[in-house]
Amino acid sequence: MSQLKENLLTDTSLTSLPQPHLTARGFCLTSAFWMVIATFAGLLGATELIAPDLTANIGWLVFGRIRPIHINLVLFGFVTPGLLAAAFYYFPRLLRTELFSERLGVVTVIAWNVTLVAAMVSLAMGYTQGREYAEMVWPIDIMIVAAFVLVFTNLAMTVKRRREPILYVSVWYVLAATVLTAATYSLGNVIWRPDSGSLVGIPDAILLWFYGHNVFGLLLTPLAAGVTYYIIPRACRAPLYSHTLSLLGFWSLIVVYTHIGTHHLLQVPVPTWLKVIAIVDSVAMVIPVMAFLLNIWFTAKGRLGEIHADIGAKFVFTGTIMYFFVSIQGSMMSLPQVQRVTHFNNWVVGHAHVGVLGFAGMIALGGLYYILPKITNRPLYSRFLADLQYWLVLIGVVGFTVVLTIAGLIQGSAWLNGETVYRLLAEIHVYYVVRASLGLMVFVGALIGLYNILQTLYGKAGEAP
Ligand code: HEM
Ligand code: HEM
C-alpha cells in the first residue's frame, strides 16, 4: 500500500517512460467539442419551449428530435469522454506501466466520434426507437457497445500488465463502469430485437428504466468517483482518508444502485414488490453516496487552499458538493408522496441537470483541466478562462435548479389540484425565458472551454491573457 500511496502523492513514477497520451488527448478534444454541440442543442430546445413556432416547419429541428440529440450528446459526447480522458491518463500512473495500446486508444476515439456523428444525424433525420435514453437505432447501438468494449479491453489489458500489485479504487470504478455499461446498454436497448429495440408492455418499461438509471449509476457515477478519488488526494498532497471506506462505497454502489430504476415508474402498474425494492434502496443510496463523500471530504479537510489553487480540483470538489445535493434530492424524489408532486414536470429536469452537469459534468471538466498540463507538459493556456468557465457553469447549473424547481412545483401542485397542462403554460413561460438565458451562459462556457483546451493542446506556449 505504501508504494501506491507514493504514486498517489508524487508525479514521478513514470517520468522515465515516453508518454504520448494520444488517447487521453483525443478524449479531451472529443469532450470539449461535443460539449459545445450538445449545449447548443439544449439551448435550441430551451428556445423552442419559449417560442414553439420557431422551428415548426423544419422537421430536423423540431423539439422531439433536438431533445434526444441534446441528451445523448451530453451523456456520450461530453461527460463520458471527459471522464474517460482522465482515466486514460491515470490508469498507467496508478498501475505503474504504460497504456496497453495507444493505437487501440486512438482507434477507439475515432470510432467514438464516428458513432456520435451517426447518432446526431440519424436522430435529426427522425430515426428513433422512441425510448428515452435508448433512442438510437440498432446499428448505432452496436457501435456504442463496441466502443465500450474497446475502452474496457485497453484498460483491462493495462491492468494485466501492471507493475503495481494493489488496485486503487479508481481502477475498480472505471473497469466496472465500462464493462457493466456494455452489458446494461445491450440489455436496455434490447439489441437482440433490431427492428423495434424493445420488448412489449410493462416489462419493456421496467427493462428500459433498469438501463436508464444505470446510465447515471453504473456509468457516470463510477467514472466520476474514479476521477475524484484520483485527483483530490493528489491535489491536496494527502493520503486518501480510508481505502477500506472506498471499497465499501464501491461495493455498496454496485449492490444498491443496480435495481432502483423502477423509481422512475412509481406511477405505472409495475409489480408492487419491485416498487418497494426501488424505493427502499433509493433511500439506502445514502450508504454509497456518503461513504464516497465522507472519504473525499475528510481527505480534503483543512486543505481547501490546495483545492482552490488547482482549477481541476476546484471543478471536481464542486462536483462532489453537487453529488450530495442531487443524491439527497433523488432519495426524496423516490418517495411516492413526494413524487406525486414532482413527477413529469420541470422539477425532474432540474434534478437531471444538477446530476449530469453539476456532478458528473463538473468532474469531467475538472479531470480535463487537471490532466491537460500533465499530458502537454506545459501550463494551461489560461487559468482565467478556465475560472470564467467554472463560474459560468456553476451559475448556470445552480440557476437551472432554482428556476426549474420553482416551475416544477407550480406545475406539480396545480396538476394535483386538477389544473390542465396547457393553462399553466403561460405561467411558466417566464421561467423558461430565465432557463434559456442561463443556458446561454453554459453554452458560452463550453465555447470558452473548447478554445482554452485547443490553445493548451496546439497553441503557442505562453500566449495566455
Ligand atoms: C441517491 C441517488 C439518486 C436517487 C435516489 C435518484 C432518484 C431519481 C428519481 C426518483 C428520478 C425520477 C423522478 C421522476 O421521474 O419523477 C430521477 C431522475 C433522474 N435522475 Fe436521479 N437520483 C439519484 C442520483 C442521480 C445522479 C447522481 C444523477 C446523474 C449523474 C441522476 C440523474 C437523473 C436524471 C438525468 C433523471 C431524469 C430521468 C428522466 O429523464 O426522466 N440522478 N432520479
Ligand atoms: C453540458 C451541460 C448539460 C447537461 C449535462 C444536460 C443534461 C440534460 C439531461 C440529462 C436532460 C434530460 C432531463 C430529463 O428528461 O429529466 C436535459 C434536458 C434538457 N436540457 Fe440539458 N443539459 C446541459 C445543458 C443544457 C443547456 C445549456 C441548456 C439550455 C438551456 C439545456 C436545456 C435542456 C432542455 C430544454 C432539456 C429538455 C427538457 C424537457 O424535456 O422539458 N441543457 N439536459
GROMACS .gro file of N, CA and C in nm, residues 346-461:
model
  348
  346ASN      N    1  -4.096   1.997  -1.453
  346ASN     CA    2  -3.961   2.055  -1.461
  346ASN      C    3  -3.874   2.030  -1.339
  347TRP      N    4  -3.933   1.987  -1.229
  347TRP     CA    5  -3.852   1.952  -1.111
  347TRP      C    6  -3.749   1.847  -1.151
  348VAL      N    7  -3.797   1.743  -1.224
  348VAL     CA    8  -3.708   1.633  -1.262
  348VAL      C    9  -3.599   1.682  -1.357
  349VAL      N   10  -3.635   1.776  -1.445
  349VAL     CA   11  -3.535   1.830  -1.537
  349VAL      C   12  -3.427   1.906  -1.458
  350GLY      N   13  -3.471   1.975  -1.352
  350GLY     CA   14  -3.375   2.042  -1.263
  350GLY      C   15  -3.281   1.941  -1.200
  351HIS      N   16  -3.337   1.834  -1.144
  351HIS     CA   17  -3.257   1.727  -1.082
  351HIS      C   18  -3.158   1.671  -1.184
  352ALA      N   19  -3.206   1.649  -1.305
  352ALA     CA   20  -3.120   1.590  -1.409
  352ALA      C   21  -2.998   1.678  -1.435
  353HIS      N   22  -3.018   1.810  -1.438
  353HIS     CA   23  -2.904   1.898  -1.465
  353HIS      C   24  -2.809   1.908  -1.347
  354VAL      N   25  -2.860   1.902  -1.223
  354VAL     CA   26  -2.767   1.900  -1.109
  354VAL      C   27  -2.682   1.774  -1.118
  355GLY      N   28  -2.744   1.662  -1.156
  355GLY     CA   29  -2.671   1.535  -1.159
  355GLY      C   30  -2.573   1.529  -1.275
  356VAL      N   31  -2.626   1.546  -1.396
  356VAL     CA   32  -2.541   1.519  -1.512
  356VAL      C   33  -2.444   1.634  -1.539
  357LEU      N   34  -2.489   1.758  -1.518
  357LEU     CA   35  -2.397   1.872  -1.539
  357LEU      C   36  -2.323   1.908  -1.410
  358GLY      N   37  -2.401   1.928  -1.300
  358GLY     CA   38  -2.339   1.975  -1.175
  358GLY      C   39  -2.243   1.875  -1.115
  359PHE      N   40  -2.280   1.749  -1.114
  359PHE     CA   41  -2.194   1.645  -1.055
  359PHE      C   42  -2.099   1.587  -1.161
  360ALA      N   43  -2.153   1.507  -1.253
  360ALA     CA   44  -2.064   1.434  -1.344
  360ALA      C   45  -1.996   1.528  -1.444
  361GLY      N   46  -2.068   1.630  -1.492
  361GLY     CA   47  -2.010   1.722  -1.590
  361GLY      C   48  -1.899   1.806  -1.528
  362MET      N   49  -1.924   1.856  -1.407
  362MET     CA   50  -1.820   1.936  -1.339
  362MET      C   51  -1.695   1.851  -1.317
  363ILE      N   52  -1.714   1.726  -1.277
  363ILE     CA   53  -1.598   1.640  -1.250
  363ILE      C   54  -1.526   1.607  -1.381
  364ALA      N   55  -1.604   1.592  -1.489
  364ALA     CA   56  -1.540   1.567  -1.619
  364ALA      C   57  -1.453   1.687  -1.657
  365LEU      N   58  -1.506   1.808  -1.639
  365LEU     CA   59  -1.426   1.928  -1.672
  365LEU      C   60  -1.304   1.936  -1.581
  366GLY      N   61  -1.323   1.902  -1.453
  366GLY     CA   62  -1.211   1.902  -1.359
  366GLY      C   63  -1.102   1.806  -1.404
  367GLY      N   64  -1.145   1.689  -1.450
  367GLY     CA   65  -1.049   1.589  -1.499
  367GLY      C   66  -0.970   1.644  -1.616
  368LEU      N   67  -1.041   1.710  -1.710
  368LEU     CA   68  -0.972   1.766  -1.827
  368LEU      C   69  -0.868   1.868  -1.784
  369TYR      N   70  -0.911   1.962  -1.698
  369TYR     CA   71  -0.819   2.069  -1.659
  369TYR      C   72  -0.704   2.017  -1.574
  370TYR      N   73  -0.729   1.909  -1.499
  370TYR     CA   74  -0.621   1.855  -1.417
  370TYR      C   75  -0.514   1.787  -1.504
  371ILE      N   76  -0.561   1.713  -1.605
  371ILE     CA   77  -0.461   1.635  -1.682
  371ILE      C   78  -0.395   1.716  -1.793
  372LEU      N   79  -0.463   1.822  -1.842
  372LEU     CA   80  -0.409   1.893  -1.959
  372LEU      C   81  -0.263   1.938  -1.942
  373PRO      N   82  -0.230   2.006  -1.829
  373PRO     CA   83  -0.089   2.047  -1.817
  373PRO      C   84   0.003   1.925  -1.810
  374LYS      N   85  -0.045   1.814  -1.758
  374LYS     CA   86   0.041   1.698  -1.742
  374LYS      C   87   0.062   1.626  -1.875
  375ILE      N   88  -0.043   1.618  -1.957
  375ILE     CA   89  -0.024   1.545  -2.083
  375ILE      C   90   0.045   1.632  -2.189
  376THR      N   91   0.041   1.765  -2.171
  376THR     CA   92   0.109   1.850  -2.269
  376THR      C   93   0.245   1.896  -2.220
  377ASN      N   94   0.268   1.874  -2.090
  377ASN     CA   95   0.396   1.917  -2.031
  377ASN      C   96   0.416   2.068  -2.034
  378ARG      N   97   0.309   2.141  -2.026
  378ARG     CA   98   0.318   2.286  -2.017
  378ARG      C   99   0.193   2.339  -1.947
  379PRO      N  100   0.199   2.464  -1.899
  379PRO     CA  101   0.084   2.510  -1.820
  379PRO      C  102  -0.042   2.526  -1.904
  380LEU      N  103  -0.154   2.528  -1.836
  380LEU     CA  104  -0.281   2.552  -1.903
  380LEU      C  105  -0.272   2.686  -1.975
  381TYR      N  106  -0.332   2.695  -2.094
  381TYR     CA  107  -0.323   2.819  -2.172
  381TYR      C  108  -0.371   2.938  -2.089
  382SER      N  109  -0.489   2.924  -2.027
  382SER     CA  110  -0.538   3.037  -1.948
  382SER      C  111  -0.616   2.990  -1.826
  383ARG      N  112  -0.561   3.016  -1.709
  383ARG     CA  113  -0.632   2.987  -1.585
  383ARG      C  114  -0.754   3.078  -1.574
  384PHE      N  115  -0.739   3.202  -1.623
  384PHE     CA  116  -0.850   3.297  -1.616
  384PHE      C  117  -0.972   3.243  -1.691
  385LEU      N  118  -0.949   3.193  -1.814
  385LEU     CA  119  -1.062   3.142  -1.894
  385LEU      C  120  -1.123   3.019  -1.829
  386ALA      N  121  -1.038   2.935  -1.768
  386ALA     CA  122  -1.091   2.815  -1.702
  386ALA      C  123  -1.178   2.857  -1.582
  387ASP      N  124  -1.132   2.959  -1.508
  387ASP     CA  125  -1.211   3.009  -1.396
  387ASP      C  126  -1.343   3.068  -1.444
  388LEU      N  127  -1.333   3.140  -1.556
  388LEU     CA  128  -1.455   3.200  -1.612
  388LEU      C  129  -1.555   3.090  -1.648
  389GLN      N  130  -1.505   2.984  -1.710
  389GLN     CA  131  -1.594   2.873  -1.745
  389GLN      C  132  -1.654   2.811  -1.619
  390TYR      N  133  -1.570   2.799  -1.516
  390TYR     CA  134  -1.618   2.743  -1.390
  390TYR      C  135  -1.739   2.822  -1.340
  391TRP      N  136  -1.725   2.955  -1.338
  391TRP     CA  137  -1.835   3.037  -1.284
  391TRP      C  138  -1.956   3.034  -1.375
  392LEU      N  139  -1.934   3.033  -1.507
  392LEU     CA  140  -2.049   3.029  -1.598
  392LEU      C  141  -2.127   2.899  -1.579
  393VAL      N  142  -2.054   2.789  -1.567
  393VAL     CA  143  -2.123   2.660  -1.550
  393VAL      C  144  -2.190   2.655  -1.411
  394LEU      N  145  -2.118   2.703  -1.309
  394LEU     CA  146  -2.174   2.695  -1.174
  394LEU      C  147  -2.300   2.780  -1.161
  395ILE      N  148  -2.292   2.905  -1.209
  395ILE     CA  149  -2.411   2.992  -1.200
  395ILE      C  150  -2.523   2.931  -1.285
  396GLY      N  151  -2.486   2.878  -1.403
  396GLY     CA  152  -2.585   2.817  -1.490
  396GLY      C  153  -2.657   2.702  -1.423
  397VAL      N  154  -2.581   2.612  -1.364
  397VAL     CA  155  -2.647   2.491  -1.312
  397VAL      C  156  -2.725   2.522  -1.183
  398VAL      N  157  -2.673   2.611  -1.101
  398VAL     CA  158  -2.749   2.646  -0.980
  398VAL      C  159  -2.877   2.721  -1.021
  399GLY      N  160  -2.861   2.811  -1.119
  399GLY     CA  161  -2.977   2.884  -1.168
  399GLY      C  162  -3.081   2.790  -1.229
  400PHE      N  163  -3.036   2.695  -1.312
  400PHE     CA  164  -3.128   2.594  -1.369
  400PHE      C  165  -3.209   2.530  -1.256
  401THR      N  166  -3.137   2.491  -1.151
  401THR     CA  167  -3.203   2.417  -1.044
  401THR      C  168  -3.311   2.502  -0.979
  402VAL      N  169  -3.277   2.628  -0.954
  402VAL     CA  170  -3.375   2.714  -0.886
  402VAL      C  171  -3.499   2.734  -0.974
  403VAL      N  172  -3.478   2.776  -1.100
  403VAL     CA  173  -3.596   2.808  -1.181
  403VAL      C  174  -3.676   2.683  -1.219
  404LEU      N  175  -3.606   2.575  -1.247
  404LEU     CA  176  -3.680   2.455  -1.288
  404LEU      C  177  -3.753   2.394  -1.169
  405THR      N  178  -3.694   2.407  -1.050
  405THR     CA  179  -3.763   2.355  -0.932
  405THR      C  180  -3.889   2.437  -0.904
  406ILE      N  181  -3.878   2.569  -0.916
  406ILE     CA  182  -3.997   2.652  -0.893
  406ILE      C  183  -4.104   2.619  -0.998
  407ALA      N  184  -4.060   2.613  -1.125
  407ALA     CA  185  -4.156   2.582  -1.232
  407ALA      C  186  -4.221   2.445  -1.208
  408GLY      N  187  -4.139   2.349  -1.164
  408GLY     CA  188  -4.191   2.215  -1.138
  408GLY      C  189  -4.292   2.215  -1.025
  409LEU      N  190  -4.264   2.291  -0.919
  409LEU     CA  191  -4.358   2.296  -0.807
  409LEU      C  192  -4.490   2.361  -0.849
  410ILE      N  193  -4.479   2.464  -0.933
  410ILE     CA  194  -4.603   2.527  -0.982
  410ILE      C  195  -4.684   2.424  -1.062
  411GLN      N  196  -4.615   2.355  -1.152
  411GLN     CA  197  -4.686   2.256  -1.236
  411GLN      C  198  -4.744   2.144  -1.150
  412GLY      N  199  -4.657   2.087  -1.063
  412GLY     CA  200  -4.698   1.969  -0.986
  412GLY      C  201  -4.814   1.999  -0.894
  413SER      N  202  -4.810   2.110  -0.822
  413SER     CA  203  -4.918   2.136  -0.727
  413SER      C  204  -5.047   2.174  -0.800
  414ALA      N  205  -5.032   2.243  -0.915
  414ALA     CA  206  -5.154   2.278  -0.990
  414ALA      C  207  -5.219   2.152  -1.047
  415TRP      N  208  -5.137   2.062  -1.104
  415TRP     CA  209  -5.193   1.938  -1.161
  415TRP      C  210  -5.263   1.857  -1.053
  416LEU      N  211  -5.201   1.856  -0.934
  416LEU     CA  212  -5.260   1.779  -0.825
  416LEU      C  213  -5.398   1.833  -0.790
  417ASN      N  214  -5.416   1.961  -0.814
  417ASN     CA  215  -5.546   2.021  -0.785
  417ASN      C  216  -5.637   2.024  -0.907
  418GLY      N  217  -5.601   1.946  -1.008
  418GLY     CA  218  -5.692   1.928  -1.121
  418GLY      C  219  -5.673   2.028  -1.234
  419GLU      N  220  -5.570   2.113  -1.226
  419GLU     CA  221  -5.548   2.209  -1.333
  419GLU      C  222  -5.500   2.137  -1.459
  420THR      N  223  -5.530   2.193  -1.576
  420THR     CA  224  -5.486   2.130  -1.702
  420THR      C  225  -5.343   2.174  -1.735
  421VAL      N  226  -5.279   2.095  -1.821
  421VAL     CA  227  -5.140   2.125  -1.856
  421VAL      C  228  -5.131   2.256  -1.933
  422TYR      N  229  -5.218   2.273  -2.035
  422TYR     CA  230  -5.197   2.386  -2.124
  422TYR      C  231  -5.226   2.521  -2.057
  423ARG      N  232  -5.316   2.521  -1.958
  423ARG     CA  233  -5.347   2.651  -1.895
  423ARG      C  234  -5.232   2.703  -1.809
  424LEU      N  235  -5.139   2.612  -1.776
  424LEU     CA  236  -5.025   2.656  -1.695
  424LEU      C  237  -4.910   2.712  -1.779
  425LEU      N  238  -4.917   2.687  -1.909
  425LEU     CA  239  -4.801   2.723  -1.993
  425LEU      C  240  -4.767   2.872  -1.983
  426ALA      N  241  -4.870   2.955  -1.980
  426ALA     CA  242  -4.844   3.099  -1.971
  426ALA      C  243  -4.771   3.131  -1.841
  427GLU      N  244  -4.809   3.062  -1.735
  427GLU     CA  245  -4.749   3.092  -1.605
  427GLU      C  246  -4.601   3.053  -1.596
  428ILE      N  247  -4.565   2.942  -1.662
  428ILE     CA  248  -4.424   2.901  -1.650
  428ILE      C  249  -4.335   2.960  -1.761
  429HIS      N  250  -4.396   3.039  -1.850
  429HIS     CA  251  -4.320   3.095  -1.962
  429HIS      C  252  -4.198   3.172  -1.914
  430VAL      N  253  -4.217   3.255  -1.812
  430VAL     CA  254  -4.107   3.340  -1.765
  430VAL      C  255  -3.990   3.254  -1.713
  431TYR      N  256  -4.022   3.141  -1.653
  431TYR     CA  257  -3.914   3.053  -1.602
  431TYR      C  258  -3.836   2.993  -1.719
  432TYR      N  259  -3.909   2.965  -1.827
  432TYR     CA  260  -3.841   2.912  -1.946
  432TYR      C  261  -3.746   3.017  -2.004
  433VAL      N  262  -3.787   3.144  -1.998
  433VAL     CA  263  -3.701   3.250  -2.051
  433VAL      C  264  -3.574   3.259  -1.967
  434VAL      N  265  -3.589   3.253  -1.833
  434VAL     CA  266  -3.470   3.260  -1.746
  434VAL      C  267  -3.382   3.138  -1.771
  435ARG      N  268  -3.444   3.021  -1.784
  435ARG     CA  269  -3.366   2.900  -1.808
  435ARG      C  270  -3.284   2.911  -1.936
  436ALA      N  271  -3.347   2.962  -2.042
  436ALA     CA  272  -3.273   2.974  -2.169
  436ALA      C  273  -3.156   3.073  -2.154
  437SER      N  274  -3.179   3.182  -2.076
  437SER     CA  275  -3.070   3.279  -2.058
  437SER      C  276  -2.954   3.215  -1.984
  438LEU      N  277  -2.987   3.138  -1.883
  438LEU     CA  278  -2.880   3.068  -1.809
  438LEU      C  279  -2.811   2.967  -1.900
  439GLY      N  280  -2.890   2.903  -1.987
  439GLY     CA  281  -2.834   2.805  -2.080
  439GLY      C  282  -2.734   2.871  -2.174
  440LEU      N  283  -2.763   2.997  -2.210
  440LEU     CA  284  -2.670   3.069  -2.297
  440LEU      C  285  -2.535   3.082  -2.227
  441MET      N  286  -2.539   3.106  -2.095
  441MET     CA  287  -2.413   3.117  -2.020
  441MET      C  288  -2.334   2.986  -2.025
  442VAL      N  289  -2.406   2.875  -2.007
  442VAL     CA  290  -2.338   2.745  -2.008
  442VAL      C  291  -2.279   2.720  -2.147
  443PHE      N  292  -2.355   2.757  -2.250
  443PHE     CA  293  -2.306   2.739  -2.387
  443PHE      C  294  -2.180   2.823  -2.412
  444VAL      N  295  -2.183   2.949  -2.366
  444VAL     CA  296  -2.065   3.034  -2.381
  444VAL      C  297  -1.947   2.971  -2.305
  445GLY      N  298  -1.977   2.917  -2.186
  445GLY     CA  299  -1.873   2.848  -2.108
  445GLY      C  300  -1.813   2.733  -2.188
  446ALA      N  301  -1.898   2.660  -2.260
  446ALA     CA  302  -1.847   2.547  -2.339
  446ALA      C  303  -1.755   2.597  -2.450
  447LEU      N  304  -1.793   2.708  -2.513
  447LEU     CA  305  -1.708   2.765  -2.620
  447LEU      C  306  -1.572   2.807  -2.564
  448ILE      N  307  -1.577   2.873  -2.447
  448ILE     CA  308  -1.453   2.918  -2.384
  448ILE      C  309  -1.364   2.797  -2.351
  449GLY      N  310  -1.428   2.693  -2.300
  449GLY     CA  311  -1.354   2.571  -2.264
  449GLY      C  312  -1.286   2.511  -2.386
  450LEU      N  313  -1.360   2.504  -2.497
  450LEU     CA  314  -1.302   2.445  -2.619
  450LEU      C  315  -1.180   2.527  -2.664
  451TYR      N  316  -1.196   2.659  -2.661
  451TYR     CA  317  -1.086   2.747  -2.702
  451TYR      C  318  -0.963   2.725  -2.613
  452ASN      N  319  -0.987   2.724  -2.483
  452ASN     CA  320  -0.877   2.709  -2.386
  452ASN      C  321  -0.805   2.574  -2.405
  453ILE      N  322  -0.884   2.472  -2.428
  453ILE     CA  323  -0.826   2.338  -2.441
  453ILE      C  324  -0.750   2.326  -2.574
  454LEU      N  325  -0.807   2.382  -2.681
  454LEU     CA  326  -0.737   2.379  -2.810
  454LEU      C  327  -0.604   2.454  -2.801
  455GLN      N  328  -0.608   2.571  -2.734
  455GLN     CA  329  -0.484   2.650  -2.722
  455GLN      C  330  -0.381   2.576  -2.638
  456THR      N  331  -0.428   2.508  -2.532
  456THR     CA  332  -0.333   2.436  -2.448
  456THR      C  333  -0.270   2.320  -2.526
  457LEU      N  334  -0.352   2.253  -2.607
  457LEU     CA  335  -0.301   2.137  -2.680
  457LEU      C  336  -0.214   2.177  -2.799
  458TYR      N  337  -0.259   2.280  -2.873
  458TYR     CA  338  -0.192   2.307  -3.001
  458TYR      C  339  -0.138   2.448  -3.015
  459GLY      N  340  -0.175   2.541  -2.924
  459GLY     CA  341  -0.132   2.680  -2.940
  459GLY      C  342   0.014   2.698  -2.904
  460LYS      N  343   0.061   2.820  -2.924
  460LYS     CA  344   0.199   2.850  -2.884
  460LYS      C  345   0.200   2.873  -2.735
  461ALA      N  346   0.299   2.820  -2.666
  461ALA     CA  347   0.303   2.834  -2.520
  461ALA      C  348   0.322   2.981  -2.483
   0.00000   0.00000   0.00000
